Coordinates of C-alpha atoms in Angstrom, one line a residue:
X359 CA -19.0 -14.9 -10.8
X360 CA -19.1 -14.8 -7.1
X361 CA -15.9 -15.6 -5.1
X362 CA -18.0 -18.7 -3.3
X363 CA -18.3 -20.2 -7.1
X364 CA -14.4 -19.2 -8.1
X365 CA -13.4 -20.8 -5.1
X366 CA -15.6 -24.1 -5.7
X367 CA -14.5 -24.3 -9.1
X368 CA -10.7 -24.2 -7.9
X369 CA -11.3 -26.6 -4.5
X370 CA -9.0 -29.6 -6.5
X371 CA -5.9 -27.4 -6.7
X372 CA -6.1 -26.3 -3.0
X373 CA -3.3 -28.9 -2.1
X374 CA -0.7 -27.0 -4.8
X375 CA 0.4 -24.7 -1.7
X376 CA 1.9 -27.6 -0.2
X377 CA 4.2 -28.6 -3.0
X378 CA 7.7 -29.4 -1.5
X379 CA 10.7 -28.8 -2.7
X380 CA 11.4 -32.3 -4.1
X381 CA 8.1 -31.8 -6.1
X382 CA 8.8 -28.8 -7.0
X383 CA 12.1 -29.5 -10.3
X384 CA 11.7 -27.3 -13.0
X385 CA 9.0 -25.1 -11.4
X386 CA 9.8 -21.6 -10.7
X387 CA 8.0 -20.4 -6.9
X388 CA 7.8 -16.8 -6.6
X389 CA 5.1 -14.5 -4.9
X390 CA 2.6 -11.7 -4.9
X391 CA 1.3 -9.7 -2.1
X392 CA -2.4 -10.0 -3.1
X393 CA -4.9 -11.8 -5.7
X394 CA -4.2 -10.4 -9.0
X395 CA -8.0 -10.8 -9.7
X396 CA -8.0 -11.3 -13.3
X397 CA -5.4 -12.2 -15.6
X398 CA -6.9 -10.0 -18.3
X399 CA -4.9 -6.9 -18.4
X400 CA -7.6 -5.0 -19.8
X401 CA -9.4 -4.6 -16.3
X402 CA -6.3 -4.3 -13.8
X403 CA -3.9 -1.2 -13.1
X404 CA -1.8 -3.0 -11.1
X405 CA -1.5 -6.7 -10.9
X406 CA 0.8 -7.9 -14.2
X407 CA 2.4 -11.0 -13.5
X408 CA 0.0 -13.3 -15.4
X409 CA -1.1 -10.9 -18.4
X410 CA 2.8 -10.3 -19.1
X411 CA 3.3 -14.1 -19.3
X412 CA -0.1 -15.8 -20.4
X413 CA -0.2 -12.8 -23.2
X414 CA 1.8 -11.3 -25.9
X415 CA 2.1 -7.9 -27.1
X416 CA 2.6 -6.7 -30.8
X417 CA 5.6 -5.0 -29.3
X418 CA 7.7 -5.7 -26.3
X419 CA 9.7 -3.7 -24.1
X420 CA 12.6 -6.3 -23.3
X421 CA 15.5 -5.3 -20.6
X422 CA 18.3 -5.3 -21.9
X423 CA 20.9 -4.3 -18.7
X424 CA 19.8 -2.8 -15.6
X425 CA 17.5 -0.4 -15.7
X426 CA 17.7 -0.1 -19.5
X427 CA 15.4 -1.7 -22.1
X428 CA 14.7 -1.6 -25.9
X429 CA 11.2 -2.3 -27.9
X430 CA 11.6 -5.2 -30.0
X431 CA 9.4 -7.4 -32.6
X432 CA 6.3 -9.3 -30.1
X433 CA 3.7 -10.3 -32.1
X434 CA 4.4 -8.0 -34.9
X435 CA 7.6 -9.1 -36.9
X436 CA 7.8 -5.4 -38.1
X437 CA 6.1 -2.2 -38.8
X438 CA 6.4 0.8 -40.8
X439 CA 5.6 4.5 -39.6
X440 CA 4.5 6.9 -42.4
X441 CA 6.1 10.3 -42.4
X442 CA 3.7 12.1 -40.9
X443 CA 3.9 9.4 -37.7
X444 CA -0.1 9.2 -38.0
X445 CA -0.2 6.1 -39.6
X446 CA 1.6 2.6 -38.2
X447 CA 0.9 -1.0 -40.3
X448 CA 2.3 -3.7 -38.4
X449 CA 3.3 -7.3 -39.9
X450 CA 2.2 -10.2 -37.8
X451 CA 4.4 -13.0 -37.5
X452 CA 1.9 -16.1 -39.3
X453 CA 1.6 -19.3 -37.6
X454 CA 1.2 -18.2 -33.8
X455 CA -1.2 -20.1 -32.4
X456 CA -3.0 -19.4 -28.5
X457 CA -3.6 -21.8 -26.0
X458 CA -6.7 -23.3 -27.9
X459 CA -4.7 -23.6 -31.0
X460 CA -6.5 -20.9 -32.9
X461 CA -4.2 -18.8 -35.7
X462 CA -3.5 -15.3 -34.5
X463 CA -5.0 -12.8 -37.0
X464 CA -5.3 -9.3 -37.3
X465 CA -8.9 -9.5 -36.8
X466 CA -8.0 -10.7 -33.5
X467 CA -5.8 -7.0 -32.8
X468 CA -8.7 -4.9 -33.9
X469 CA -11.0 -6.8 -31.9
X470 CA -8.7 -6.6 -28.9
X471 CA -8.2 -2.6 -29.0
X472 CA -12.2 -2.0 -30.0
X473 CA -13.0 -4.0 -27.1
X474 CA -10.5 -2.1 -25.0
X475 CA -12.2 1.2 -26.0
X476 CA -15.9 -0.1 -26.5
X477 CA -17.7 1.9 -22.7
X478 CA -19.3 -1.6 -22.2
X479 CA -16.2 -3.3 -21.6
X480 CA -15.6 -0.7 -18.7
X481 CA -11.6 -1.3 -19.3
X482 CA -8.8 0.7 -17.0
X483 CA -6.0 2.3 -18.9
X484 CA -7.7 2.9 -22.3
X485 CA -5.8 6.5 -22.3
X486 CA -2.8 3.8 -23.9
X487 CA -5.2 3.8 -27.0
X488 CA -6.7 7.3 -27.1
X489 CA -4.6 8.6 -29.7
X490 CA -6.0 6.2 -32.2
X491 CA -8.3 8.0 -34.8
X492 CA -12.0 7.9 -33.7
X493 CA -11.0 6.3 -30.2
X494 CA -12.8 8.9 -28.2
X495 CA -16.0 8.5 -30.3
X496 CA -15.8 4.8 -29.5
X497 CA -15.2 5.7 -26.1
X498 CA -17.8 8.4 -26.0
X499 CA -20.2 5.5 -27.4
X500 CA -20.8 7.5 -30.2
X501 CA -19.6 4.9 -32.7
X502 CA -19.7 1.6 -33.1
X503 CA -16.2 1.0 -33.9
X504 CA -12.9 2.9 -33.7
X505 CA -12.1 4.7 -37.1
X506 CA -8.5 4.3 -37.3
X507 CA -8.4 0.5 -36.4
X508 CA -7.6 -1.6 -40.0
X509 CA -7.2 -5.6 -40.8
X510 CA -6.0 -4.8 -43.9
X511 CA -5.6 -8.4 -44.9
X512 CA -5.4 -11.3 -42.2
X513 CA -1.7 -10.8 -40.8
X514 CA -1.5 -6.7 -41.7
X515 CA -3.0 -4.0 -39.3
X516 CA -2.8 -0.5 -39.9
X517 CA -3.4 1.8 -36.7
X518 CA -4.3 5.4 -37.2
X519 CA -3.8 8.4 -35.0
X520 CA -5.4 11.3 -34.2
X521 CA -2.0 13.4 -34.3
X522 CA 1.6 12.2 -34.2
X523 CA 2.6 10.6 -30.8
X524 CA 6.4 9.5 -30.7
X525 CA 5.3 7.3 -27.9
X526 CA 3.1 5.1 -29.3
X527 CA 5.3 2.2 -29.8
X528 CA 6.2 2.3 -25.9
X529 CA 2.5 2.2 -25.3
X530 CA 1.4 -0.9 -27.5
X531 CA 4.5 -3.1 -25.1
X532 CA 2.3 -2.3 -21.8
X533 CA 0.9 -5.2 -20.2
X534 CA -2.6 -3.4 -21.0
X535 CA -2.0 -4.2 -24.6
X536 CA -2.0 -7.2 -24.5
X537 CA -3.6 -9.5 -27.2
X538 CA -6.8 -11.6 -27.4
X539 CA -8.5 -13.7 -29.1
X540 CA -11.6 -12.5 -30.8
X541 CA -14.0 -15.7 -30.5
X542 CA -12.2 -17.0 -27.5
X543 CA -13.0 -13.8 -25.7
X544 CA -16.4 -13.1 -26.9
X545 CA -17.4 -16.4 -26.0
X546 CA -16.1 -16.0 -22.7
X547 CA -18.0 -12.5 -21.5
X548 CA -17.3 -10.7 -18.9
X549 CA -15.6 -14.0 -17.0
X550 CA -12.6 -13.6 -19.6
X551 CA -9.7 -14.1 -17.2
X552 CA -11.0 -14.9 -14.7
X553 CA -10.0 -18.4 -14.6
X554 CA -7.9 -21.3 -16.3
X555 CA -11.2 -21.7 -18.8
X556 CA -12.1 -18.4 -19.3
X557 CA -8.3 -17.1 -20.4
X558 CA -6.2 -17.9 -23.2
X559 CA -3.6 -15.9 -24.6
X560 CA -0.3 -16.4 -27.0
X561 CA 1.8 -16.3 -24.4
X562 CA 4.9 -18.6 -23.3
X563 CA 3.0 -19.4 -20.2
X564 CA -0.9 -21.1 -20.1
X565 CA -2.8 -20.5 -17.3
X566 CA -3.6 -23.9 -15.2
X567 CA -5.1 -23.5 -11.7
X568 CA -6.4 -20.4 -10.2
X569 CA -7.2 -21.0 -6.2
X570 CA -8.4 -17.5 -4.9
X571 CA -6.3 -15.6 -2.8
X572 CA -3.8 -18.5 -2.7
X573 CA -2.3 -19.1 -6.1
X574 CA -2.0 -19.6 -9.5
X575 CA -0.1 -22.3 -11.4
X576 CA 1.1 -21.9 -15.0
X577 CA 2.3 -24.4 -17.4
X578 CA 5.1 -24.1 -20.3
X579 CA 3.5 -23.1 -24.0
X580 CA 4.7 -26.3 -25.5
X581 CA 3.8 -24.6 -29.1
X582 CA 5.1 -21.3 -28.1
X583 CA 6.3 -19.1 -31.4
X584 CA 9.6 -17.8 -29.6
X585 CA 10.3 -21.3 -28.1
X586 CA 9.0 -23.4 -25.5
X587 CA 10.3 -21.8 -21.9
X588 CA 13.0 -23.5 -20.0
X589 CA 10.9 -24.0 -17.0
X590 CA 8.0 -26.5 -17.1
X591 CA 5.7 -24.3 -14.1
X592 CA 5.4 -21.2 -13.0
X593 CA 3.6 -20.9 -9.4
X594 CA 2.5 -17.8 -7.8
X595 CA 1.4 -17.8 -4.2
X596 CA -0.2 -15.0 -2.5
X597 CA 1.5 -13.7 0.4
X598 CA 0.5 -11.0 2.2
X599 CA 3.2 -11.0 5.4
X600 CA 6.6 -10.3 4.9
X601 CA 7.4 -12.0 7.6
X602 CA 6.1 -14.9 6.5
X603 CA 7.3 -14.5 3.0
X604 CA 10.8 -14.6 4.3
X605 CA 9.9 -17.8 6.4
X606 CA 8.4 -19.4 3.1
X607 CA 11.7 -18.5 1.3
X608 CA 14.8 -19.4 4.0
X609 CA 12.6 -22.8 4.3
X610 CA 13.0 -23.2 0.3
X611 CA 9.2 -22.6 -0.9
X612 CA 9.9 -19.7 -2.5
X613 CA 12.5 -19.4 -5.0
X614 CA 12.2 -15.2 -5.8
X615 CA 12.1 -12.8 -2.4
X616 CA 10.8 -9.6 -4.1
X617 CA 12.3 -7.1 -1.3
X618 CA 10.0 -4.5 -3.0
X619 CA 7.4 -6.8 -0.7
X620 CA 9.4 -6.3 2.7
X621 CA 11.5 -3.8 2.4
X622 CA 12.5 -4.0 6.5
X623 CA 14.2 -7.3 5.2
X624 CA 16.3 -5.2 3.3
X625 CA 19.8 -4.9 5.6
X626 CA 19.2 -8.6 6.4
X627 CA 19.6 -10.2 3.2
X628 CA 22.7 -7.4 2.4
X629 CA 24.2 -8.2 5.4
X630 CA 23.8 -12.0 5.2
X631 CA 26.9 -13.7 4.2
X632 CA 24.8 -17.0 2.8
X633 CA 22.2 -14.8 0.5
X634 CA 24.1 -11.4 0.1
X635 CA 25.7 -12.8 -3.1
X636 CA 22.7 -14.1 -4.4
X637 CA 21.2 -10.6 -4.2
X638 CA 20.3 -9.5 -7.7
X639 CA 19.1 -5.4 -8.0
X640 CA 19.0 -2.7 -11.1
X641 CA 17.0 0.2 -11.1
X642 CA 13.6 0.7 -9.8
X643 CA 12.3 3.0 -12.5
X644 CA 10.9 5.7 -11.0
X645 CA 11.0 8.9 -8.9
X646 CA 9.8 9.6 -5.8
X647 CA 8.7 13.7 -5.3
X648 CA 7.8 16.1 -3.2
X649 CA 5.0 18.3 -4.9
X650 CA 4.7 22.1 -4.6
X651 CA 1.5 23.9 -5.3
X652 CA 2.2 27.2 -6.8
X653 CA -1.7 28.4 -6.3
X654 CA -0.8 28.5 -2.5
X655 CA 1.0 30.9 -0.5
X656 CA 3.9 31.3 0.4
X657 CA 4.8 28.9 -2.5
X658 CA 3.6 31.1 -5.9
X659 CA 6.7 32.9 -4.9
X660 CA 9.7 31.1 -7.2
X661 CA 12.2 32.0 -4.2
X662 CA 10.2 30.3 -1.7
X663 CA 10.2 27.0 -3.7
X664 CA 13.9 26.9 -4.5
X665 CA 14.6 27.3 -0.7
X666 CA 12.2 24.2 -0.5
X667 CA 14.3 22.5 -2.4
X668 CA 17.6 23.3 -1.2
X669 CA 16.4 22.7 2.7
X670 CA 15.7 19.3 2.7
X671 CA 18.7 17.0 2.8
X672 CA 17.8 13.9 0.1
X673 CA 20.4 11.8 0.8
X674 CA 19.3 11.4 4.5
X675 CA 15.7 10.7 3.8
X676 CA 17.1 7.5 1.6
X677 CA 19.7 6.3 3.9
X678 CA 17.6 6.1 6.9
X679 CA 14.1 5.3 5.2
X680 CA 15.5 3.3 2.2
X681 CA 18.6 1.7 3.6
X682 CA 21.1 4.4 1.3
X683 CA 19.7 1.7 -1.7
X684 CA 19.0 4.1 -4.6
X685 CA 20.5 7.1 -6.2
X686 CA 19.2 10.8 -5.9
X687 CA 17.7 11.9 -8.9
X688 CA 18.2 16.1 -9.7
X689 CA 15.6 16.4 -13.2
X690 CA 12.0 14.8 -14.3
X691 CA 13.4 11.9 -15.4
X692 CA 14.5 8.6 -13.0
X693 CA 17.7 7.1 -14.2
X694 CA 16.6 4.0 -16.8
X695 CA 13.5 6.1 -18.7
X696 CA 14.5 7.0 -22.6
X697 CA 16.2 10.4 -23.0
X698 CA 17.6 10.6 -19.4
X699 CA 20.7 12.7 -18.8
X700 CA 22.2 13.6 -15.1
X701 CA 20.8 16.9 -14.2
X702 CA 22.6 19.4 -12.3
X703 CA 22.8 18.4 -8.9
X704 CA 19.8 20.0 -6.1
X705 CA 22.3 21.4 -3.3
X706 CA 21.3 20.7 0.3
X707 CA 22.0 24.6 1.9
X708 CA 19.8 25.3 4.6
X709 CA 21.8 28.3 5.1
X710 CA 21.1 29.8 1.8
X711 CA 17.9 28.7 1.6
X712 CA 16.7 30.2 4.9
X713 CA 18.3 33.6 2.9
X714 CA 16.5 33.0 0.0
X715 CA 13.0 33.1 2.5
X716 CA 14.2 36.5 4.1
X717 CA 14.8 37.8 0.3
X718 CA 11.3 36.6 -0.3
X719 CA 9.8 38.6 2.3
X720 CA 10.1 36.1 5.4
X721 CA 13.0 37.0 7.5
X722 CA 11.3 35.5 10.8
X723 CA 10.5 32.6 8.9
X724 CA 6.9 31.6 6.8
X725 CA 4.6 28.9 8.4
X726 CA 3.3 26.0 5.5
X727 CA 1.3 23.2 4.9
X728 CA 2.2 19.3 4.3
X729 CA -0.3 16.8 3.7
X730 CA -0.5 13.0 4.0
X731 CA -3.3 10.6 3.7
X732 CA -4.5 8.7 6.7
X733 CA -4.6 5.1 4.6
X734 CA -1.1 5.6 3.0
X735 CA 1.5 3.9 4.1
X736 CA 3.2 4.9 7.1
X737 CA 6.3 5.0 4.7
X738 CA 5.1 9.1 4.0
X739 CA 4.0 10.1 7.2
X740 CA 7.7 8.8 8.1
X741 CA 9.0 11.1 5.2
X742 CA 6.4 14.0 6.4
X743 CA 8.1 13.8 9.7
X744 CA 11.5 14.0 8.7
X745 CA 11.0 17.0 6.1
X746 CA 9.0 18.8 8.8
X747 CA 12.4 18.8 11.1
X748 CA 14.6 19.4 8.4
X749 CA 13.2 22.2 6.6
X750 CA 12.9 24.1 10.0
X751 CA 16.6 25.1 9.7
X752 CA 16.0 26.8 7.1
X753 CA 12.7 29.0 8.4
X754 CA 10.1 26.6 7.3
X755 CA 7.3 26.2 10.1
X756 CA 5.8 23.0 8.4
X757 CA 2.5 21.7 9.8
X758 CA 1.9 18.6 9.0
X759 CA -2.5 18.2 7.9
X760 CA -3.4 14.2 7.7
X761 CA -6.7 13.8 5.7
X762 CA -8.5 11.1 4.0
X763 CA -7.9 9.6 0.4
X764 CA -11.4 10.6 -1.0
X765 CA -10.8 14.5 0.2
X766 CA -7.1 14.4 -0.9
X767 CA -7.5 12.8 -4.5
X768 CA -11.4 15.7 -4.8
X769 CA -8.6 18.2 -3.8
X770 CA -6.1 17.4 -6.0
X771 CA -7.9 17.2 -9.2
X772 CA -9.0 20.6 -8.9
X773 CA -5.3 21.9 -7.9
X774 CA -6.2 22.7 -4.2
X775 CA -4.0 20.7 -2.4
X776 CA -0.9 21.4 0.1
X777 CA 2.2 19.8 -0.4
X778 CA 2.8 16.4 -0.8
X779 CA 5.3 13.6 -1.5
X780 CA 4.5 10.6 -3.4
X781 CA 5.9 8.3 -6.2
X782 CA 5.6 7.5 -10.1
X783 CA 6.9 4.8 -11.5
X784 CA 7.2 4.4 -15.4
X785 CA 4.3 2.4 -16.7
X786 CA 5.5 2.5 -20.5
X787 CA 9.5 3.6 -21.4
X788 CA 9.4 7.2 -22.8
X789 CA 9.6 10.6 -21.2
X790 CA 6.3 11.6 -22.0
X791 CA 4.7 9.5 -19.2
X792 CA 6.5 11.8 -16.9
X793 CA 6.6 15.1 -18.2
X794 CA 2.7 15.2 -19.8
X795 CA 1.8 13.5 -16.4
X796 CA 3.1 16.1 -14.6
X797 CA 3.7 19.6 -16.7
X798 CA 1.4 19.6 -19.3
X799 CA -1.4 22.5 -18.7
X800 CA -3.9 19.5 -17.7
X801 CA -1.8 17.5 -16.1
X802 CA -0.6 20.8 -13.8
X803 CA -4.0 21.8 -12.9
X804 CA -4.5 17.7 -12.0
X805 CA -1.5 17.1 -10.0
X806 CA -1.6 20.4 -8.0
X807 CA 1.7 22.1 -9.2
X808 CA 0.1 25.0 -11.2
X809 CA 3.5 25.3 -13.0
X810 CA 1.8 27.3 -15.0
X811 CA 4.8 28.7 -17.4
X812 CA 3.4 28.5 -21.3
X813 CA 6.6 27.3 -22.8
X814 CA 6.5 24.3 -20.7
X815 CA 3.2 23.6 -21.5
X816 CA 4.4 23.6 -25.5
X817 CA 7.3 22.1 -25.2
X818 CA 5.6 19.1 -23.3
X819 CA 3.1 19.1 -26.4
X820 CA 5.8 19.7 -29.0
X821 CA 7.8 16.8 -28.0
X822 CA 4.8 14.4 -27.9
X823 CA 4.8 14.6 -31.7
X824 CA 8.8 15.1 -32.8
X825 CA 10.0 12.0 -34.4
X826 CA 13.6 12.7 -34.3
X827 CA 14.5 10.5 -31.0
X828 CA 17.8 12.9 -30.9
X829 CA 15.9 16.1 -31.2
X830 CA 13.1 14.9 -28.8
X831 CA 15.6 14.2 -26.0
X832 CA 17.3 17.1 -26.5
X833 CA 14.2 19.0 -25.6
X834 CA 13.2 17.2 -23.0
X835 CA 16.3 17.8 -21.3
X836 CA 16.0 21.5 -21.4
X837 CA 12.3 21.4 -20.2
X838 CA 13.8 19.3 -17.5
X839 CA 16.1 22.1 -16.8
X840 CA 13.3 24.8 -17.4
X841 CA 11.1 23.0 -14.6
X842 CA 13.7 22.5 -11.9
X843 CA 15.8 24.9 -11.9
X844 CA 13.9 28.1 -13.1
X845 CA 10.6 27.6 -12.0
X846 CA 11.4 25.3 -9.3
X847 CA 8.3 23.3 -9.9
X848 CA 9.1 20.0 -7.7
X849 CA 11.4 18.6 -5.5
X850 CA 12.7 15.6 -6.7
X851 CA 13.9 13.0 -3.9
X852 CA 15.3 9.7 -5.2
X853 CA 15.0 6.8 -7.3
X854 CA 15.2 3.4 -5.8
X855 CA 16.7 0.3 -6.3
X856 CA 14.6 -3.3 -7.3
X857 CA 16.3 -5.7 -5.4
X858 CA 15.7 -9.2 -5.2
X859 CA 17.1 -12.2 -3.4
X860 CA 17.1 -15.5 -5.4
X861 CA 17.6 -19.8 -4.5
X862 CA 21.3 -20.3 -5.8
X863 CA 19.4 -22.9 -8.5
X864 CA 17.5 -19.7 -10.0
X865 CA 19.5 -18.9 -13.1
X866 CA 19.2 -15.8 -16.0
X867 CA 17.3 -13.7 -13.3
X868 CA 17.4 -10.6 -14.6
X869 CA 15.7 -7.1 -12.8
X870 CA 12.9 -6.1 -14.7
X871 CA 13.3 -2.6 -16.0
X872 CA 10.5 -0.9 -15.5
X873 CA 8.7 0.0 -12.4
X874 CA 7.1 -2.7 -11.1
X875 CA 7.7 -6.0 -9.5
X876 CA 5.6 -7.6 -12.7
X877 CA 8.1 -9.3 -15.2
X878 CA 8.0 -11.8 -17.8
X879 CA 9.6 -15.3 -16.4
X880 CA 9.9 -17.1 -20.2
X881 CA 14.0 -16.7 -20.1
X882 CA 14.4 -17.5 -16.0
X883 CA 15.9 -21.3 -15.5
X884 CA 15.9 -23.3 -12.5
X885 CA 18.7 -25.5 -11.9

């Protein structure tokens, strides 16, 4: 569908930007910085705010303090794992009913997860579902269904894998796993989502009015299975400016400022004695790094990247680029992901690390690469800048090599790139979305670290398929150690904190825990 036709199909809804605040009683105003697109969560990798409340999951990942979150019953009332964690059957919860009023059935999962992995869909994010039995063969278009996908009767499914995955669970509460409906969806094509007619999900939320790139309204599920939501609408206006954004929301027409959105608005909204108490902020979960290739000199030398480490001064970098609002992070793992534990702090030593060089065989100092992208955000050439100063104490001649996205992401995937700094936030709650990402033997090579040290690349696989949650932490924490400390694979920086600034008659805000601005609105209350 073109955008002329979206937009003629949504022309009677244009006036819903102009909704006032008298207008606006028990609707809920927040904001997104760009037109999700689609609300089907199938064909986004980024834009969550209407699959996480039009849709359910069989499994949700709920927060349950800040920063912190547990899996609980979505969809599924409960499920049983079979000893040799290959086989899951989940128990749907009978009577749910989507937006049309048609029964959930497990019919209706199968289809949803075949559809996901069938190439004609062209879905994003089907490695959530590749450990399913047959899943690459469905992928591959080898088969015409997935193997280890099972209605065994209409409200039992039974999922098999490949090979034990202890993170499975964590994966089926992404917004990507969402639910559909099969005849619903089938009927609708490849418009599914795309509009108020073309999407229907379980969730607490129904999608009402989609105007392109200016909002979407949502309406309370007045048959919802967990119970109708305390607030009758949900409106989601696209703003792009931050400047504006804060206009919108010191004039009361937005009741949630995401400060993820303008961060520069940041020691305003602190230091402002009528919103600073109404700032609400947890953890943002993720890390932000600085990567080190080993497969380039001077940095295969394992004294050369623990100087790294120990001449740049963290703590700096986050008070004057991030305001001081975060925490520095020592290990893999970002405060608020399973299985974290502090790690031993990263010392800031210039001093020893400019010894550390001469020991490696550069006492006059040893001249290296950092790279940036020339359509980032100015945010890491910033970051770039400030490294390249600070690490000259210690006998680091950084030189500082901007290139385009295309060159950097070719480079990358065949581990030839310099040194970079970046971010990864959690995308499903388990250690493995860090540590495969980044230390497994492909995701080394990928990612440009060349850590290549064999016990970390079984220990990353060995934990992938341990079931014991005390056991499996346990080992991730000594990988952790293992990558840090001994091989000095990464720097990492900093986590950050979510904070966001809410209209004193916004109640039961809670920070999301994951890594996004996306959340689920069904508990929030407006006053």
């Amino acid at each position: 569908m073109t955008n002329k036709i979206r937009l003629l199909l949504a022309t009677a809804v244009t006036s819903l930007i102009l909704i006032s605040p008298a207008l606006a009683d028990n609707m809920l105003r927040i904001s997104y910085p760009e037109d999700p697109k689609t609300a089907d969560g199938q064909m986004t990798s980024d834009s969550y705010t209407l699959p996480l409340n039009v849709f359910d999951r069989l499994i949700e990942s709920e927060t349950t303090s800040p920063g912190q979150s547990a899996l609980v019953s979505g969809l599924a009332e409960k499920w049983d794992v079979s000893g040799d964690g290959k086989t899951y059957t989940f128990h749907l919860r009978q009577g749910v009913k989507f937006h049309d009023g048609a029964e959930l059935t497990a019919d209706d999962v199968v289809y949803t997860f075949d559809r996901m992995l069938n190439p004609k869909t062209k879905a994003l994010g089907t490695d959530i579902l590749t450990f399913i039995e047959g899943a690459q063969e469905r992928l591959d278009g080898k088969a015409e269904s997935v193997s280890g996908l099972k209605a065994v009767d209409k409200y039992t499914v039974e999922i098999k894998l490949g090979q034990p995955y202890a993170a499975f669970l964590a994966l089926l509460a992404s917004p990507q796993a969402s639910i559909y409906n099969r005849a619903f969806t089938e009927k609708a094509g490849d418009q599914f989502g795309l509009t108020p007619e073309t999407t229907n999900g379980t969730g607490p939320f129904i999608l009402r009015e989609y105007t392109l790139n200016e909002s979407q309204m949502l309406e309370a599920n007045e048959n919802y299975f967990r119970g109708r939501p305390k607030l009758d609408r949900l409106q989601v206006r696209v703003v792009a400016d931050s400047e504006t954004l804060r206009l919108l929301f010191e004039t009361d027409e937005i009741d949630v400022f995401d400060l993820d959105y303008a961060p520069t608005q940041t020691p305003y909204f602190y230091g402002n004695d009528k919103w600073k108490d109404l700032v609400r902020s947890g953890p943002r979960v993720g890390v932000y790094y600085y990567n080190i290739n080993q497969a380039k000199k001077p940095f295969d030398d394992v004294r050369v990247r623990k100087a790294f480490q120990m001449a740049i001064d963290r703590q700096t970098i986050l008070d004057k680029n991030f305001y001081g609002k975060g925490k520095l992070e020592d290990g893999v793992l970002p405060r608020g992901v399973a299985c974290y534990a502090p790690a031993a702090p990263i010392a800031y030593d210039p001093a020893k690390a400019k010894a550390l060089l001469a020991e490696a065989g550069y006492p006059d100092g040893v001249d290296i690469n950092l790279q940036q992208v020339s359509s980032w955000s100015a945010k890491w050439s910033d970051m770039n800048q400030i490294i390249q100063a600070q690490v000259a104490a210690a006998g680091f001649k950084a030189n500082i090599v901007t290139t385009d996205e295309a060159a950097f992401l070719a480079a990358r995937k065949v581990g030839e790139t310099d040194a970079y700094t970046q971010v990864w936030s959690a995308d499903f709650n388990d250690p493995d979305n860090f540590f495969y990402t980044f230390f497994s033997e492909s995701g080394s090579k990928v990612r440009a670290y060349n850590n290549n040290d064999p016990e970390v690349f079984s220990g990353v696989e060995k934990a992938r398929s341990l079931t014991n949650p005390e056991e499996r932490c346990k080992l991730y924490q000594e990988l952790a150690a293992r990558i840090v400390d001994k091989d000095a694979a990464w720097v990492p920086l900093f986590s950050l904190d979510h904070s966001y600034v809410v209209q004193p008659r916004v109640k039961n805000f809670v920070v999301p825990w994951n890594g996004w601005s996306d959340m689920s609105y069904y508990k929030v209350e407006v006053e």
